């Protein structure tokens, strides 16, 4: 793989993982280890973290191992030549770090995203799909009423 692309991915990963760690430390100082963290109106753990690493994140304190693991996945020296494996690990670390950032946003700004599908003048951004939306999508898919869904005869 092109070493310019690999080093750029590693530099970008350092940036996002660093932001994630800083946001997590700030949240820990503000709310402490026992503060519940997750996506509103869901019964699942943070899905990317749980799906890739099997870590059930329930509290802010649970994110410590996630942040440390992200940091351990990216090489410290970005000036060296790195393998495709380093770039892929940097990608995973970035993906996980972004989910950490998003989960903490819900603590910082509980109304930062709309809930359900109701867009308002002040808020047009939809966050994590909650249980109600997933139920609706499931029903629309089962009944064939989902928009854009092909009809089979």
Coordinates of C-alpha atoms in Angstrom, one line a residue:
X1 CA 0.0 0.0 0.0
X2 CA 1.1 3.5 -0.7
X3 CA 3.1 4.7 2.4
X4 CA 1.6 8.2 2.0
X5 CA -1.9 6.8 2.5
X6 CA -0.7 4.6 5.4
X7 CA 1.0 7.5 7.2
X8 CA -2.0 9.8 6.6
X9 CA -4.4 7.2 8.1
X10 CA -2.1 6.8 11.1
X11 CA -1.9 10.6 11.6
X12 CA -5.6 10.9 11.3
X13 CA -6.1 8.1 13.8
X14 CA -3.8 9.8 16.3
X15 CA -5.9 12.9 16.0
X16 CA -9.3 11.2 16.6
X17 CA -8.0 8.8 19.3
X18 CA -6.5 11.8 21.1
X19 CA -9.8 13.7 20.9
X20 CA -11.6 10.6 22.2
X21 CA -9.2 10.2 25.2
X22 CA -9.5 13.9 26.0
X23 CA -13.3 13.9 25.8
X24 CA -13.3 10.7 28.0
X25 CA -11.0 12.3 30.7
X26 CA -13.1 15.4 30.7
X27 CA -16.3 13.3 31.2
X28 CA -14.7 11.3 33.9
X29 CA -13.7 14.5 35.8
X30 CA -17.3 15.8 35.4
X31 CA -19.4 12.8 36.0
X32 CA -17.2 10.0 37.4
X33 CA -16.8 6.3 36.6
X34 CA -20.3 5.2 37.5
X35 CA -22.1 7.6 35.1
X36 CA -24.3 5.5 32.7
X37 CA -23.2 5.9 29.1
X38 CA -25.0 4.7 26.0
X39 CA -27.4 5.7 23.3
X40 CA -30.8 6.8 24.5
X41 CA -33.9 4.6 24.4
X42 CA -31.8 1.5 23.5
X43 CA -31.2 -1.7 25.3
X44 CA -27.9 -2.5 23.6
X45 CA -24.3 -1.7 24.5
X46 CA -22.3 0.7 22.3
X47 CA -22.7 -1.4 19.2
X48 CA -19.4 -1.0 17.4
X49 CA -17.3 -1.5 20.5
X50 CA -19.4 -4.5 21.6
X51 CA -19.5 -5.9 18.1
X52 CA -15.8 -5.7 17.3
X53 CA -14.2 -6.2 20.8
X54 CA -17.0 -7.7 22.8
X55 CA -16.7 -5.1 25.5
X56 CA -20.0 -4.3 27.2
X57 CA -19.8 -0.5 27.9
X58 CA -22.4 0.5 30.5
X59 CA -20.6 3.2 32.5
X60 CA -18.0 5.8 31.8
X61 CA -15.4 3.8 33.7
X62 CA -15.9 0.9 31.2
X63 CA -14.5 3.2 28.5
X64 CA -11.1 3.3 30.1
X65 CA -10.1 -0.1 28.6
X66 CA -11.6 1.0 25.2
X67 CA -9.5 4.3 25.1
X68 CA -6.3 2.5 26.1
X69 CA -6.9 -0.2 23.5
X70 CA -7.4 2.4 20.8
X71 CA -4.2 4.1 21.8
X72 CA -2.3 0.8 21.7
X73 CA -3.5 0.0 18.2
X74 CA -1.8 2.9 16.5
X75 CA 2.0 3.2 16.2
X76 CA 3.7 6.0 18.1
X77 CA 6.1 6.9 15.4
X78 CA 4.2 8.1 12.3
X79 CA 7.4 8.8 10.4
X80 CA 8.4 5.1 10.0
X81 CA 7.2 3.0 7.2
X82 CA 4.2 0.9 8.3
X83 CA 2.4 -2.1 7.0
X84 CA -1.2 -2.4 5.8
X85 CA -1.9 -4.0 9.2
X86 CA -0.9 -0.8 10.9
X87 CA -3.3 1.2 8.6
X88 CA -6.1 -1.3 9.3
X89 CA -5.5 -1.2 13.1
X90 CA -5.6 2.6 12.9
X91 CA -8.9 2.5 11.1
X92 CA -10.4 0.2 13.8
X93 CA -9.1 2.5 16.5
X94 CA -10.6 5.5 14.7
X95 CA -14.0 3.9 14.3
X96 CA -14.1 2.9 18.0
X97 CA -12.8 6.3 19.2
X98 CA -15.6 8.0 17.2
X99 CA -18.2 5.8 18.8
X100 CA -16.8 6.8 22.2
X101 CA -17.0 10.5 21.3
X102 CA -20.6 10.1 20.1
X103 CA -21.6 8.3 23.3
X104 CA -20.1 11.1 25.5
X105 CA -21.9 13.7 23.4
X106 CA -25.2 12.3 24.8
X107 CA -24.0 13.1 28.3
X108 CA -22.8 16.6 27.4
X109 CA -25.8 17.6 25.3
X110 CA -28.8 15.2 25.9
X111 CA -30.9 17.0 23.4
X112 CA -28.2 17.4 20.8
X113 CA -29.9 15.0 18.4
X114 CA -33.5 14.5 17.5
X115 CA -35.3 11.5 18.9
X116 CA -37.2 9.5 16.4
X117 CA -37.9 11.1 13.1
X118 CA -39.2 14.5 14.2
X119 CA -36.9 17.2 12.8
X120 CA -37.2 20.6 14.4
X121 CA -36.0 24.0 13.4
X122 CA -33.3 23.8 16.0
X123 CA -32.3 20.2 15.4
X124 CA -32.0 18.3 12.2
X125 CA -29.4 15.7 13.2
X126 CA -30.4 12.2 14.0
X127 CA -28.3 10.3 16.4
X128 CA -28.2 6.6 17.2
X129 CA -31.2 4.6 16.0
X130 CA -33.4 4.1 19.1
X131 CA -35.7 1.1 19.9
X132 CA -38.8 2.8 18.6
X133 CA -37.2 3.6 15.2
X134 CA -35.8 0.1 14.9
X135 CA -39.2 -1.4 15.7
X136 CA -40.8 0.8 13.0
X137 CA -38.2 -0.1 10.4
X138 CA -38.7 -3.8 11.2
X139 CA -42.4 -3.6 10.9
X140 CA -42.1 -1.6 7.6
X141 CA -39.7 -4.2 6.3
X142 CA -41.9 -7.1 7.3
X143 CA -45.1 -5.6 5.8
X144 CA -43.4 -4.3 2.7
X145 CA -44.3 -0.7 3.4
X146 CA -40.8 0.6 3.7
X147 CA -40.1 3.4 1.2
X148 CA -37.8 2.3 -1.6
X149 CA -38.2 -1.4 -0.8
X150 CA -38.5 -3.6 -3.9
X151 CA -41.8 -5.5 -4.2
X152 CA -41.5 -9.1 -5.1
X153 CA -44.3 -10.9 -6.8

